[in-house]
Short mmCIF file of C-alpha atoms in Angstrom, two decimals:
data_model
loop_
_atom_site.label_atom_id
_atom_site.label_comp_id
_atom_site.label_asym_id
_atom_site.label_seq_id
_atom_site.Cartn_x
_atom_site.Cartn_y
_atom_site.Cartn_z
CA UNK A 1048 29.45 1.57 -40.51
CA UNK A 1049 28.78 2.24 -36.82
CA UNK A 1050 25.24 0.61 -35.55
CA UNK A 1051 22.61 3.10 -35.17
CA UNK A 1052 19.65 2.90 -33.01
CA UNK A 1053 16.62 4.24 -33.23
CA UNK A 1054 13.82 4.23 -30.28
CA UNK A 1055 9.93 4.87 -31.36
CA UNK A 1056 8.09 5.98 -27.94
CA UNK A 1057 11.29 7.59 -25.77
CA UNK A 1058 9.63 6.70 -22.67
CA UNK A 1059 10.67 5.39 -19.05
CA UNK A 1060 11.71 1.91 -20.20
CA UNK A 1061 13.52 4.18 -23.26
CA UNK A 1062 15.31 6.14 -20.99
CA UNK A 1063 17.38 3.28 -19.15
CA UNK A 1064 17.98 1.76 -22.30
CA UNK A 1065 19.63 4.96 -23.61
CA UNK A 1066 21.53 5.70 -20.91
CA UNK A 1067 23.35 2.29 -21.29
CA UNK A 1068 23.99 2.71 -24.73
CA UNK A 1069 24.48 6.45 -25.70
CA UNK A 1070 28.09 6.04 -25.32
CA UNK A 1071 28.37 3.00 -27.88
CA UNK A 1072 26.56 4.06 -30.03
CA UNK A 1073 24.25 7.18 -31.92
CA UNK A 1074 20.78 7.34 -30.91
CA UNK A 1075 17.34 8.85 -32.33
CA UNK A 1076 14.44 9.06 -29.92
CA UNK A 1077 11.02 10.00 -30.79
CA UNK A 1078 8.92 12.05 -28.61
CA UNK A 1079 5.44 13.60 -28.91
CA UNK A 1080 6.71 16.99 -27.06
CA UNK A 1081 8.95 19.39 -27.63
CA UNK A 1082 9.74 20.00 -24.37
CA UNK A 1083 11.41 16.64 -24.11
CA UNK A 1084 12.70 16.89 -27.95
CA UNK A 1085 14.73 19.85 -26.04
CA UNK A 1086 15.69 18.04 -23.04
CA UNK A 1087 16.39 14.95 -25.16
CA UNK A 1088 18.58 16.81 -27.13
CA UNK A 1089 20.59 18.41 -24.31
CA UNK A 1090 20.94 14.35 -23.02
CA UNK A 1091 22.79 13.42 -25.86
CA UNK A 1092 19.61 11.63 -27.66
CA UNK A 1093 19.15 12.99 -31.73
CA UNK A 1094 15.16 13.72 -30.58
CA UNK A 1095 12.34 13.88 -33.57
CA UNK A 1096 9.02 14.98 -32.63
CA UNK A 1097 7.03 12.27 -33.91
CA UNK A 1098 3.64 10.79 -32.33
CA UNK A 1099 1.66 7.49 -34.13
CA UNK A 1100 -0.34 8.51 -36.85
CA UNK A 1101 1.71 11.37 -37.86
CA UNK A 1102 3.71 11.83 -41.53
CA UNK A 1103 7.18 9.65 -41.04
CA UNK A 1104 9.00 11.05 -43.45
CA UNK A 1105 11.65 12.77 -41.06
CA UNK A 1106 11.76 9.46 -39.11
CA UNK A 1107 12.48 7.89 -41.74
CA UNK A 1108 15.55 9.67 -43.14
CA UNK A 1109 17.49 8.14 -39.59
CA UNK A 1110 15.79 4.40 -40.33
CA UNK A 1111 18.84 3.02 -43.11
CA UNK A 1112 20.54 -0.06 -41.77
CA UNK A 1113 19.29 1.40 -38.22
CA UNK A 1114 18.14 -0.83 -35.06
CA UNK A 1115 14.16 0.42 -34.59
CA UNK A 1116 13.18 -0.26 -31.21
CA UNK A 1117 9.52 0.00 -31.28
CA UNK A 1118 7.81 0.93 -28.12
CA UNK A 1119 4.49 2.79 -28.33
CA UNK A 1120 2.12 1.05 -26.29
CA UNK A 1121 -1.48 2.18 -26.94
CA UNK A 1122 -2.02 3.57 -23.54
CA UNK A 1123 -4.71 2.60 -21.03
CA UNK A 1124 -7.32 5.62 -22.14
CA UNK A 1125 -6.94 4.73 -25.70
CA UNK A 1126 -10.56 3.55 -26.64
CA UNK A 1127 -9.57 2.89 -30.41
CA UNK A 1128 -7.53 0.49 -30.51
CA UNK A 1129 -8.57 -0.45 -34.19
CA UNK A 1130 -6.79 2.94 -34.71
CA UNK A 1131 -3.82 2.46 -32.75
CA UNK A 1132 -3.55 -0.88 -34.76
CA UNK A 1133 -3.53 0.51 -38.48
CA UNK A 1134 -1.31 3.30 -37.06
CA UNK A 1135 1.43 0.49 -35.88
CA UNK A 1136 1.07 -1.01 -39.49
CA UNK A 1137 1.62 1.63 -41.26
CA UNK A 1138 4.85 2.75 -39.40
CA UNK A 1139 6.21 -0.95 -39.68
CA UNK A 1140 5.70 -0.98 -43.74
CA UNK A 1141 7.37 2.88 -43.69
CA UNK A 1142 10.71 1.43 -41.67
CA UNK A 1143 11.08 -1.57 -44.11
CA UNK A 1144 10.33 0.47 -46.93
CA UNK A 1145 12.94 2.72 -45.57
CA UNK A 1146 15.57 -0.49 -45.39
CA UNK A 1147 15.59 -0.53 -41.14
CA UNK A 1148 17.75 -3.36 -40.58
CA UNK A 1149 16.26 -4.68 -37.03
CA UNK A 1150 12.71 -3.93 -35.50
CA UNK A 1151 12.75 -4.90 -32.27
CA UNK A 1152 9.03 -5.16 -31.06
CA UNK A 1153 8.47 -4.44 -27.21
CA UNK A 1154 5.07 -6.45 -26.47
CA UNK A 1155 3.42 -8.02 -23.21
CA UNK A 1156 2.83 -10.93 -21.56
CA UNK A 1157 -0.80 -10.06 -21.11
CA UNK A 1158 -1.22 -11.70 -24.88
CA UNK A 1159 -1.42 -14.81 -23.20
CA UNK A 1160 -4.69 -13.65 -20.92
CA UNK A 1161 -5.51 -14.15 -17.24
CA UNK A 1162 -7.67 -17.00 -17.48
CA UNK A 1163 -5.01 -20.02 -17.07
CA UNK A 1164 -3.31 -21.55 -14.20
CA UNK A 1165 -0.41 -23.33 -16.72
CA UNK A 1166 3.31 -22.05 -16.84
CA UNK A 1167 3.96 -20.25 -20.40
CA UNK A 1168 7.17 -20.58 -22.26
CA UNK A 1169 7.58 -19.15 -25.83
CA UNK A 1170 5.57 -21.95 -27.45
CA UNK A 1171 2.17 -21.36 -25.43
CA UNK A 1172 -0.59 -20.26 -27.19
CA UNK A 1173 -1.60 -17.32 -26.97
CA UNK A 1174 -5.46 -16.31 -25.66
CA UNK A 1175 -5.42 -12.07 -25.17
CA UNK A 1176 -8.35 -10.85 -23.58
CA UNK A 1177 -8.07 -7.78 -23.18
CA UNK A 1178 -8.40 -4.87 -26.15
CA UNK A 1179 -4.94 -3.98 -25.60
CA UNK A 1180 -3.50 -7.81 -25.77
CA UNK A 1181 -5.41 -8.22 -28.52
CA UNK A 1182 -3.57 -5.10 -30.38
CA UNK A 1183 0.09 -6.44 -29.10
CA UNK A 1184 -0.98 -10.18 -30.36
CA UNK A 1185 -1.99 -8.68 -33.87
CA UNK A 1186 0.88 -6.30 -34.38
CA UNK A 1187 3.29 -9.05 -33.57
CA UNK A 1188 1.27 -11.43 -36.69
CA UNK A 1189 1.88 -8.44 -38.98
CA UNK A 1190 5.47 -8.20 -38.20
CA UNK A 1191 6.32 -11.31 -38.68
CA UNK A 1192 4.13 -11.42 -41.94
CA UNK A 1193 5.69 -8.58 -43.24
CA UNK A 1194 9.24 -9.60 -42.35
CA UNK A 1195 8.62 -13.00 -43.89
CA UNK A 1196 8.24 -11.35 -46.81
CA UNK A 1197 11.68 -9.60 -46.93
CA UNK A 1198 13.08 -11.83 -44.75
CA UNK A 1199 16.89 -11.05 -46.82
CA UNK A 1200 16.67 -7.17 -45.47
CA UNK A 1201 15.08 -7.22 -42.09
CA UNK A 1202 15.25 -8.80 -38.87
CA UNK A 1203 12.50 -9.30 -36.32
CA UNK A 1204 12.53 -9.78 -32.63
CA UNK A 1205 9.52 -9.35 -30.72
CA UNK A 1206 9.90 -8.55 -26.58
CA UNK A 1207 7.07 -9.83 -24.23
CA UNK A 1208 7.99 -8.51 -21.25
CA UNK A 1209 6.28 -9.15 -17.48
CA UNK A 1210 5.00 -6.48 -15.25
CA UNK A 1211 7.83 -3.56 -15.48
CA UNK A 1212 9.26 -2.50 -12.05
CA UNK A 1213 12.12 -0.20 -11.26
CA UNK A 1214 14.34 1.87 -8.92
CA UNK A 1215 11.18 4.52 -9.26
CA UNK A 1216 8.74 2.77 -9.82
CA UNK A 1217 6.45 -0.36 -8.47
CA UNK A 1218 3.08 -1.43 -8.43
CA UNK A 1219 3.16 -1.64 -5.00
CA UNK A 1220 2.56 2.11 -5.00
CA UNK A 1221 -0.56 2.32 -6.64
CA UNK A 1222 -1.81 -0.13 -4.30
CA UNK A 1223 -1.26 1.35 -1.30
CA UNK A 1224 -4.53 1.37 0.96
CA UNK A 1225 -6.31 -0.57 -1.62
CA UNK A 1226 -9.06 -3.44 -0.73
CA UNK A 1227 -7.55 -5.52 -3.81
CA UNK A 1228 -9.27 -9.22 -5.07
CA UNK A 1229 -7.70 -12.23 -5.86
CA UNK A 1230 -4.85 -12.25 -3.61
CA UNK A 1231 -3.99 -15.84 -4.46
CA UNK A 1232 -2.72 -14.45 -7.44
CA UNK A 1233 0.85 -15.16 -8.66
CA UNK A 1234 2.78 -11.77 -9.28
CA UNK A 1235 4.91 -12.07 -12.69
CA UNK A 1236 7.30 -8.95 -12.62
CA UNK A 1237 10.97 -8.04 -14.43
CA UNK A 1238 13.68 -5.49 -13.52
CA UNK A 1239 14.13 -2.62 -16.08
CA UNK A 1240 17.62 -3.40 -15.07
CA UNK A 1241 17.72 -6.98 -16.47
CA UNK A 1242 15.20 -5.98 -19.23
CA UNK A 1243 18.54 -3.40 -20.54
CA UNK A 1244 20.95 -5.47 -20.08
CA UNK A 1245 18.58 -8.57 -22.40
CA UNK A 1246 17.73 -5.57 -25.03
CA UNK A 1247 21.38 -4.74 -25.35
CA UNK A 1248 22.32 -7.96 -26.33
CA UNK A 1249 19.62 -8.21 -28.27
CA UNK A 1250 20.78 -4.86 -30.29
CA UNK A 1251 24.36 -5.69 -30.23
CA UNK A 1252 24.50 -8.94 -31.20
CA UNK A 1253 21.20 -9.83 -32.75
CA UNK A 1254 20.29 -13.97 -33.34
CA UNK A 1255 18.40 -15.86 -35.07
CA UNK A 1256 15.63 -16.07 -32.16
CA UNK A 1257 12.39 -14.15 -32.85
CA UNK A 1258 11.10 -14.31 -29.81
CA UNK A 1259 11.83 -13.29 -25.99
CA UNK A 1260 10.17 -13.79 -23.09
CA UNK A 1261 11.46 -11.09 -19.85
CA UNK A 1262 10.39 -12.20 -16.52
CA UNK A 1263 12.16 -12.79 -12.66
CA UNK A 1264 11.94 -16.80 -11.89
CA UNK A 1265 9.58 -16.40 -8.93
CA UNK A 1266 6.38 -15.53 -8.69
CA UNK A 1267 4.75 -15.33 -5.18
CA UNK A 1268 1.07 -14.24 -4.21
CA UNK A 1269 0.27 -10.60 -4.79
CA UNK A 1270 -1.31 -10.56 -1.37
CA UNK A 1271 2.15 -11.68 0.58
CA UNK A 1272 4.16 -10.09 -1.99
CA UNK A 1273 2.42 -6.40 -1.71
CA UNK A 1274 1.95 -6.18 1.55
CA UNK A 1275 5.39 -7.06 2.09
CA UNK A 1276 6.33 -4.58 -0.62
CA UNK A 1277 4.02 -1.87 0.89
CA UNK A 1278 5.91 -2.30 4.28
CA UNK A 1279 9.46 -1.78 2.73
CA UNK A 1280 7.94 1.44 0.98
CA UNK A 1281 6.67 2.62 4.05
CA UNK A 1282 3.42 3.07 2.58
CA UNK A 1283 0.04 1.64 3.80
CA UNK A 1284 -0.57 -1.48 3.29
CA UNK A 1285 -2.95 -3.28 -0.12
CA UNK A 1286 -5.77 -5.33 1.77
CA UNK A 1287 -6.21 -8.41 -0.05
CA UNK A 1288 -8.81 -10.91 -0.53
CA UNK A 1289 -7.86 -14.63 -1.17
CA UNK A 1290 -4.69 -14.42 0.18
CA UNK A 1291 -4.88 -17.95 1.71
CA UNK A 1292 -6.37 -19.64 -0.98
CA UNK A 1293 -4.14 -21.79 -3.40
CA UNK A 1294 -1.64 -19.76 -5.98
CA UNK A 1295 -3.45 -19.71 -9.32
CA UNK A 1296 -3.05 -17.65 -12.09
CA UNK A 1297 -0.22 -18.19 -15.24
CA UNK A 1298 3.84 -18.18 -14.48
CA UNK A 1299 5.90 -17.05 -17.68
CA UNK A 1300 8.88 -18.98 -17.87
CA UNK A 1301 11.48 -16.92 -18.81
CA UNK A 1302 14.37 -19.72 -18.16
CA UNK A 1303 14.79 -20.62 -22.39
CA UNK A 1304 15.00 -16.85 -23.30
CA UNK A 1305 17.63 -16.11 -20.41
CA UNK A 1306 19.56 -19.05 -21.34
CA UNK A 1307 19.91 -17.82 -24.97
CA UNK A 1308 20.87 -14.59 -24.00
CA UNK A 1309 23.57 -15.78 -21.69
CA UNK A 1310 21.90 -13.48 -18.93
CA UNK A 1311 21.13 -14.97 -15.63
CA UNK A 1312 19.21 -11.85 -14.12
CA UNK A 1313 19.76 -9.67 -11.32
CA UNK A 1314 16.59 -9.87 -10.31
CA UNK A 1315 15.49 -13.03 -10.24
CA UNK A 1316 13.50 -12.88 -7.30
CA UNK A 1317 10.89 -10.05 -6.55
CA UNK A 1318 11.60 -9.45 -3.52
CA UNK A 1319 14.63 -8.11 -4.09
CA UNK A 1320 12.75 -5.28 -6.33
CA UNK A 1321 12.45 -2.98 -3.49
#
């Protein structure tokens, strides 16, 4: 039987990923519009107009021995995130009642918090302050409670990836011009290039390994690295405070997960993101 996969939350990060593997193999998207359902379906992509919270059953049907990619993060407006939690759970029990095969879970590094200078490999502990964190730390406990249980029929990998940057798109933009804090801050980014090429092994030729961590190696000082990044956008500069005070802030240490993979990235420094 040819692998299926099927992508909850057909977003940016969704769209790279399908592009590199629409030609290997069939792929379901879910999308809230039906605009992109349309252009979806003109791409290639078997679109279902589905949004959290919403009757599954249609989902569903495409679910059997499928790869789920789960990707719906709760969105930075989102006030109930109590909500968006229950939501999450009840689409995970619907795709292992429905026999999915692989959830991959795509979740953050921000469920370790802000508040610690100490380099963070897989084992760390995890302190999420924020409500969103919080939502990403307790969705990944259900998961793996809920696989545990039929640990025979489905597989689980959970995702934290770093700050997301891209051919169009960097936080360096929505900084421009900014008076910004904290400059002394170290910047903890990954390519949507290398995070594509880590998913697709992680679809195609799933482990044993719950657990991934997707970030570059380096992590400079947001103030030297945005103002650096601001001048090879051509956009005006961030002004930062702190710039010149010692780095602090947490480094994820990606190395273990890279090394598993067999990946070694292609951006594994950020300054060669723009």
């Amino acid at each position: 039987m040819q692998q299926k996969l099927v992508i909850s939350g057909y977003g940016w990060l969704a769209g790279y990923l399908g592009d590199a593997l629409k030609q290997h193999m069939p792929i379901v998207g879910t999308t809230r519009s039906s605009e992109k359902r349309t252009a979806l379906s003109q791409q290639g992509i078997n679109a279902v107009q589905f949004a959290l919270g919403d009757d599954t059953a249609e989902l569903c049907t495409h679910l059997s021995n499928a790869t789920f990619v789960i990707n719906i993060p709760p969105g930075r407006r989102n006030t109930d995130l109590d909500a968006f939690t229950e939501k999450m759970y009840a689409l995970i029990d619907d795709a292992i009642a429905s026999n999915v095969a692989h959830i991959v879970f795509i979740s953050t590094t921000s469920v370790y918090g802000d508040s610690t200078d100490n380099t963070l490999d897989e084992t760390a502990p995890l302190s999420p302050e924020t409500a969103s964190a919080k939502a990403h730390v307790a969705i990944e406990q259900y998961l793996s409670e809920q696989v545990g249980l039929l640990s025979s029929r489905t597989k689980l990998t959970c995702v934290r990836l770093a700050g997301l940057v891209g051919p169009d798109r960097h936080p360096a933009k929505s900084l421009s011009g900014r008076t910004v804090s904290m400059g002394n801050k170290r910047v903890n980014l990954v390519h949507v290039t290398d995070v594509v090429a880590a998913l697709t092994k992680i679809i195609t030729l799933p482990s044993d390994k719950r657990l991934y961590h997707l970030c570059s190696a380096n992590h400079p000082k947001r103030g030297e690295y945005y103002t650096r990044a601001a001048t090879a956008f051509a956009i005006p500069e961030p002004v930062f405070s702190d710039t010149n005070s010692p780095a602090c802030g947490k480094v994820i240490d990606a190395s273990a997960s890279w090394a598993s993979l067999g990946i070694t990235p292609s951006f594994n420094d950020p300054y060669t993101m723009f």
